[in-house]
Amino acid sequence: MVQPIVMRGAVLKPNSSTPRTPPVFNGEGFYIWVVKMRTYLQAFDLWEVINSDVEPAPLRASLTISQVRHHVDERTKRYKAMSCIQNCVSDEQRRASRMDEHQEGVFQAKAKATVSTSAYKGKKNWRSRPKLDATGRGGQLYAVCQHCKKKGHVERVCKEKGKPGQNQAQHKNVKAQVAEDSSDHKEQVFTVSCLTGQSKGPKGWLLDSGCTNHMSPNATIFKTLDRSCKAKVKIGNGQFIKAKGKGDVLICTSTGDKVITNVLLVPEIDRNLLSIAQLLEKGYSVVFKGHECQIADPNRSSLITVTMTDKCFKVNWSSDSYLACVASAEESKLWHQRLSDANFRSMARMVSKEMVENFTKSVQNEDVCEVCQMGKQSRLPFPVNTTWRASNKLELVYTDVCGPMKTESLNGSRYFILFIDDSTRYSWIFFLKHKSEVAQVFLKFKVVAEIETGCKLKTIRSDNGAEYTSAQFQALCSDAGIKHQLIGPI
């Protein structure tokens, strides 16, 4: 007796000429699998359901039994076809492409031409860091961003950070750069070549003519890394993998340290890839001769000569040097914070004179400390010579009202009024429950101050607040012969 084929929820009765085992797509030989899959579905009379991809018409009233059965059969065929599709794709491929039931139907309907994969859309979120410059007057501090060199914000909140083409102005020693993104909103697609088993490992860089962007799987070699930059990378078999950041890598050459900017962080690849196309775009010279490749900078100064090994060109930079440099910079920053933001010159002197045990071996001062910018600024001095200053007591008195305060005092006051003598800098403070009490308190102050100093109040200077411009206050000044000067708010 012939047993039916059970396929994870779909039971198909095979004919004598149909294959018992369905073809399973495991990521390789897609077009061969498409042919096998079409034949397999045709054998069970399911290909037309996949090819048409049309939903059965809804049931209407007054149908015959045969029409109801036909409708049920059509819907059953769709579920059988979907079950075949789901079980003919391996779980690994399903997870990689993130196909849901609707996507799988569309995937198989379009499978005659090409494979459909889920698109990863790059998202651009820019963050930044701030820097300050003590150039403000009257104590106002202006921030100077160390990324875009503009005032008014710091690098941590800089909107320019992460945008294409912005990193090039930061590094004056840049000798190798990659192409900028074509658009902030478009997906970025890069192609990298497949790697052989003989070239696995994180060390070294492979010269790749099929790679459109410099890439590395190792996050530790990055001097700076922006993880908000996302992109997708197309590899040789047509699939896409994620790039989880972009940054700069410090390398050591015979002519000194160089910086490769805009290197993609792609953890799923197994080698560092150096794009020949990007080198050529930036004016570098790449010459293959025999079993050697010579790379020269735009000034035609030779950078390195690479010898072919295992049919590939592997560039061995001095990795220990740049990793040590990055580690030293991070360690210097950490010790700077531990020593309560000590200046780097003092730290370098501590290293040279061996004043501290188990201290950092070298001091790298590359970044400006934000805390130091905020806390070590000095306010510009006020002018020493003014147009006029009072020489006698009560010749000029400044006054202003402060409040309302969130918390009342013990007697219920939320305001206070301050009087400062310009000559002696002596101050009087009175508490107020309401601003309307200013006129009464002013009379009290006048009596107290004149008795204490033995001088007459001549001039009072205040802002244009309503409590000082009221008719009652103006009348008090006029009756006492006091000159009232009004100034704008500071």
Tab-separated table of C-alpha atoms in Angstrom, residues 16-250:
chain	number	residue	atom	x	y	z
A	16	SER	CA	3.741	6.765	-9.232
A	17	SER	CA	5.805	9.324	-11.188
A	18	THR	CA	6.114	12.048	-8.511
A	19	PRO	CA	9.157	12.334	-6.259
A	20	ARG	CA	8.617	11.396	-2.625
A	21	THR	CA	11.213	13.816	-1.173
A	22	PRO	CA	10.571	17.525	-1.834
A	23	PRO	CA	13.565	19.673	-2.872
A	24	VAL	CA	14.793	21.838	0.022
A	25	PHE	CA	16.557	25.145	-0.658
A	26	ASN	CA	19.603	25.518	1.609
A	27	GLY	CA	21.075	28.694	0.150
A	28	GLU	CA	22.961	27.177	-2.796
A	29	GLY	CA	21.909	26.320	-6.356
A	30	PHE	CA	18.838	28.519	-6.371
A	31	TYR	CA	17.941	28.245	-10.047
A	32	ILE	CA	18.284	24.468	-9.995
A	33	TRP	CA	16.005	24.387	-6.971
A	34	VAL	CA	13.454	26.591	-8.794
A	35	VAL	CA	13.216	24.087	-11.666
A	36	LYS	CA	12.839	21.154	-9.261
A	37	MET	CA	10.282	23.029	-7.193
A	38	ARG	CA	8.162	23.950	-10.198
A	39	THR	CA	8.138	20.335	-11.374
A	40	TYR	CA	7.280	19.164	-7.872
A	41	LEU	CA	4.312	21.568	-7.602
A	42	GLN	CA	3.113	20.689	-11.100
A	43	ALA	CA	3.092	17.027	-10.104
A	44	PHE	CA	0.582	17.839	-7.359
A	45	ASP	CA	-1.436	20.258	-9.516
A	46	LEU	CA	-0.370	23.255	-7.380
A	47	TRP	CA	1.730	25.247	-9.839
A	48	GLU	CA	-1.212	27.222	-11.219
A	49	VAL	CA	-2.123	28.310	-7.709
A	50	ILE	CA	1.405	29.656	-7.191
A	51	ASN	CA	1.674	31.184	-10.656
A	52	SER	CA	-1.680	32.995	-10.598
A	53	ASP	CA	-1.558	34.103	-6.947
A	54	VAL	CA	-5.282	34.991	-7.070
A	55	GLU	CA	-7.507	34.642	-4.019
A	56	PRO	CA	-10.642	32.482	-4.496
A	57	ALA	CA	-13.809	34.521	-4.934
A	58	PRO	CA	-15.851	34.872	-1.718
A	59	LEU	CA	-18.881	32.682	-1.278
A	60	ARG	CA	-22.249	34.104	-2.278
A	61	ALA	CA	-25.770	33.158	-1.289
A	62	SER	CA	-27.728	30.343	-2.970
A	63	LEU	CA	-24.751	28.202	-3.992
A	64	THR	CA	-24.919	24.587	-4.984
A	65	ILE	CA	-23.021	21.873	-3.157
A	66	SER	CA	-20.594	21.469	-6.068
A	67	GLN	CA	-19.791	25.211	-6.021
A	68	VAL	CA	-19.117	25.107	-2.285
A	69	ARG	CA	-16.859	22.076	-2.713
A	70	HIS	CA	-14.991	23.795	-5.553
A	71	HIS	CA	-14.417	26.873	-3.363
A	72	VAL	CA	-13.156	24.718	-0.504
A	73	ASP	CA	-10.839	22.807	-2.859
A	74	GLU	CA	-9.349	26.049	-4.216
A	75	ARG	CA	-8.639	27.357	-0.726
A	76	THR	CA	-7.207	23.999	0.297
A	77	LYS	CA	-4.871	24.067	-2.705
A	78	ARG	CA	-3.560	27.459	-1.609
A	79	TYR	CA	-2.804	26.190	1.879
A	80	LYS	CA	-1.174	23.069	0.458
A	81	ALA	CA	0.970	25.184	-1.851
A	82	MET	CA	1.977	27.444	1.023
A	83	SER	CA	2.855	24.424	3.146
A	84	CYS	CA	5.044	23.057	0.342
A	85	ILE	CA	6.842	26.383	0.026
A	86	GLN	CA	7.407	26.704	3.754
A	87	ASN	CA	8.810	23.218	4.093
A	88	CYS	CA	10.957	23.386	0.955
A	89	VAL	CA	13.055	26.249	2.376
A	90	SER	CA	15.461	25.457	5.197
A	91	ASP	CA	14.987	27.145	8.565
A	92	GLU	CA	18.323	28.915	8.220
A	93	GLN	CA	17.250	30.543	4.967
A	94	ARG	CA	13.901	31.526	6.459
A	95	ARG	CA	15.577	33.212	9.383
A	96	ALA	CA	18.058	34.957	7.093
A	97	SER	CA	15.383	36.391	4.819
A	98	ARG	CA	12.719	36.901	7.533
A	99	MET	CA	9.903	35.756	5.295
A	100	ASP	CA	6.383	35.745	6.723
A	101	GLU	CA	3.451	33.893	5.123
A	102	HIS	CA	2.598	36.720	2.764
A	103	GLN	CA	6.202	37.253	1.711
A	104	GLU	CA	6.588	33.548	0.999
A	105	GLY	CA	3.654	33.616	-1.395
A	106	VAL	CA	5.102	36.561	-3.253
A	107	PHE	CA	8.571	34.980	-3.101
A	108	GLN	CA	7.414	31.831	-4.889
A	109	ALA	CA	5.237	33.687	-7.379
A	110	LYS	CA	8.295	35.664	-8.452
A	111	ALA	CA	10.719	32.737	-8.115
A	112	LYS	CA	10.811	32.153	-11.869
A	113	ALA	CA	13.208	35.069	-12.292
A	114	THR	CA	15.259	35.751	-9.201
A	115	VAL	CA	15.481	35.290	-5.472
A	116	SER	CA	13.758	37.768	-3.195
A	117	THR	CA	15.499	38.799	-0.026
A	118	SER	CA	14.506	41.168	2.722
A	119	ALA	CA	15.944	44.655	2.396
A	120	TYR	CA	17.790	46.224	5.206
A	121	LYS	CA	17.345	49.943	5.197
A	122	GLY	CA	20.137	52.035	6.557
A	123	LYS	CA	19.174	54.493	9.265
A	124	LYS	CA	21.005	57.734	9.867
A	125	ASN	CA	21.082	59.000	13.378
A	126	TRP	CA	23.710	61.551	14.094
A	127	ARG	CA	25.076	62.265	17.466
A	128	SER	CA	27.782	64.462	18.549
A	129	ARG	CA	30.172	65.819	21.144
A	130	PRO	CA	30.568	69.468	22.376
A	131	LYS	CA	33.490	71.844	22.799
A	132	LEU	CA	33.467	75.274	24.439
A	133	ASP	CA	35.377	78.483	23.928
A	134	ALA	CA	35.520	81.208	26.566
A	135	THR	CA	34.935	84.166	24.277
A	136	GLY	CA	31.603	85.357	25.651
A	137	ARG	CA	31.033	88.638	27.430
A	138	GLY	CA	29.447	88.917	30.847
A	139	GLY	CA	30.042	85.267	31.688
A	140	GLN	CA	28.213	83.791	28.679
A	141	LEU	CA	29.896	80.629	27.425
A	142	TYR	CA	29.992	79.721	23.741
A	143	ALA	CA	30.383	76.106	22.686
A	144	VAL	CA	32.706	75.287	19.793
A	145	CYS	CA	32.147	71.870	18.225
A	146	GLN	CA	35.394	70.037	17.568
A	147	HIS	CA	33.712	68.160	14.687
A	148	CYS	CA	32.247	70.921	12.489
A	149	LYS	CA	34.165	73.851	14.118
A	150	LYS	CA	30.931	75.842	14.555
A	151	LYS	CA	29.860	77.710	17.682
A	152	GLY	CA	26.674	77.170	19.613
A	153	HIS	CA	26.829	73.413	20.292
A	154	VAL	CA	29.206	70.657	21.301
A	155	GLU	CA	30.366	67.520	19.512
A	156	ARG	CA	28.015	65.177	21.390
A	157	VAL	CA	24.921	66.911	19.894
A	158	CYS	CA	26.443	67.896	16.537
A	159	LYS	CA	24.030	67.248	13.685
A	160	GLU	CA	26.862	67.255	11.168
A	161	LYS	CA	28.577	64.255	12.772
A	162	GLY	CA	28.047	61.082	10.769
A	163	LYS	CA	27.060	62.868	7.560
A	164	PRO	CA	28.935	61.934	4.386
A	165	GLY	CA	32.073	63.909	3.722
A	166	GLN	CA	32.331	65.403	7.215
A	167	ASN	CA	35.133	63.199	8.499
A	168	GLN	CA	37.600	64.371	5.878
A	169	ALA	CA	38.035	67.803	7.493
A	170	GLN	CA	38.922	66.258	10.831
A	171	HIS	CA	41.971	64.292	9.857
A	172	LYS	CA	44.771	66.226	8.216
A	173	ASN	CA	46.929	63.101	7.913
A	174	VAL	CA	44.401	61.172	5.897
A	175	LYS	CA	46.093	59.152	3.139
A	176	ALA	CA	43.409	56.636	2.257
A	177	GLN	CA	39.719	57.421	2.087
A	178	VAL	CA	36.602	55.678	0.839
A	179	ALA	CA	33.746	56.934	-1.294
A	180	GLU	CA	31.049	58.982	0.353
A	181	ASP	CA	27.446	57.815	0.636
A	182	SER	CA	25.409	58.825	-2.380
A	183	SER	CA	22.375	59.764	-0.294
A	184	ASP	CA	21.390	59.961	3.333
A	185	HIS	CA	18.143	58.129	2.670
A	186	LYS	CA	19.084	55.564	0.054
A	187	GLU	CA	20.220	52.075	0.852
A	188	GLN	CA	23.889	51.446	0.376
A	189	VAL	CA	24.836	48.314	-1.487
A	190	PHE	CA	28.397	47.044	-1.578
A	191	THR	CA	29.859	43.967	-3.199
A	192	VAL	CA	32.654	41.960	-1.629
A	193	SER	CA	34.368	38.931	-3.011
A	194	CYS	CA	34.042	35.481	-1.447
A	195	LEU	CA	37.036	34.419	0.615
A	196	THR	CA	38.807	31.124	0.388
A	197	GLY	CA	39.454	28.913	3.349
A	198	GLN	CA	43.172	29.654	3.208
A	199	SER	CA	42.705	33.357	3.949
A	200	LYS	CA	40.623	33.227	7.099
A	201	GLY	CA	41.562	35.205	10.154
A	202	PRO	CA	41.223	38.796	11.412
A	203	LYS	CA	44.836	39.926	10.838
A	204	GLY	CA	46.059	41.630	7.693
A	205	TRP	CA	44.168	43.292	4.867
A	206	LEU	CA	43.278	41.779	1.508
A	207	LEU	CA	43.414	43.898	-1.624
A	208	ASP	CA	40.031	43.360	-3.272
A	209	SER	CA	39.095	44.691	-6.706
A	210	GLY	CA	35.458	43.567	-6.280
A	211	CYS	CA	34.973	45.364	-2.979
A	212	THR	CA	33.421	48.816	-3.263
A	213	ASN	CA	34.223	49.922	0.267
A	214	HIS	CA	36.918	49.283	2.863
A	215	MET	CA	35.593	46.780	5.430
A	216	SER	CA	36.703	45.120	8.633
A	217	PRO	CA	35.080	42.625	11.030
A	218	ASN	CA	37.216	43.699	13.992
A	219	ALA	CA	35.803	46.593	16.035
A	220	THR	CA	38.938	46.860	18.197
A	221	ILE	CA	41.117	48.242	15.399
A	222	PHE	CA	38.895	51.298	14.864
A	223	LYS	CA	40.259	54.596	16.088
A	224	THR	CA	36.773	56.109	15.919
A	225	LEU	CA	33.532	54.218	15.287
A	226	ASP	CA	30.005	55.505	14.667
A	227	ARG	CA	27.622	52.617	15.320
A	228	SER	CA	24.582	54.654	14.269
A	229	CYS	CA	25.646	54.281	10.631
A	230	LYS	CA	23.884	51.252	9.147
A	231	ALA	CA	24.182	49.759	5.675
A	232	LYS	CA	23.780	46.459	3.867
A	233	VAL	CA	26.561	44.598	2.131
A	234	LYS	CA	25.968	42.361	-0.864
A	235	ILE	CA	28.265	39.349	-0.985
A	236	GLY	CA	29.172	37.097	-3.876
A	237	ASN	CA	26.226	34.665	-3.605
A	238	GLY	CA	23.687	37.495	-3.860
A	239	GLN	CA	22.775	37.608	-0.195
A	240	PHE	CA	22.990	40.661	2.046
A	241	ILE	CA	24.712	41.057	5.388
A	242	LYS	CA	24.654	43.983	7.793
A	243	ALA	CA	27.276	46.642	8.341
A	244	LYS	CA	27.024	47.759	11.962
A	245	GLY	CA	29.004	50.969	11.898
A	246	LYS	CA	31.516	53.154	10.127
A	247	GLY	CA	34.709	54.714	11.392
A	248	ASP	CA	38.404	55.374	10.958
A	249	VAL	CA	41.290	52.913	11.229
A	250	LEU	CA	44.830	53.956	12.104
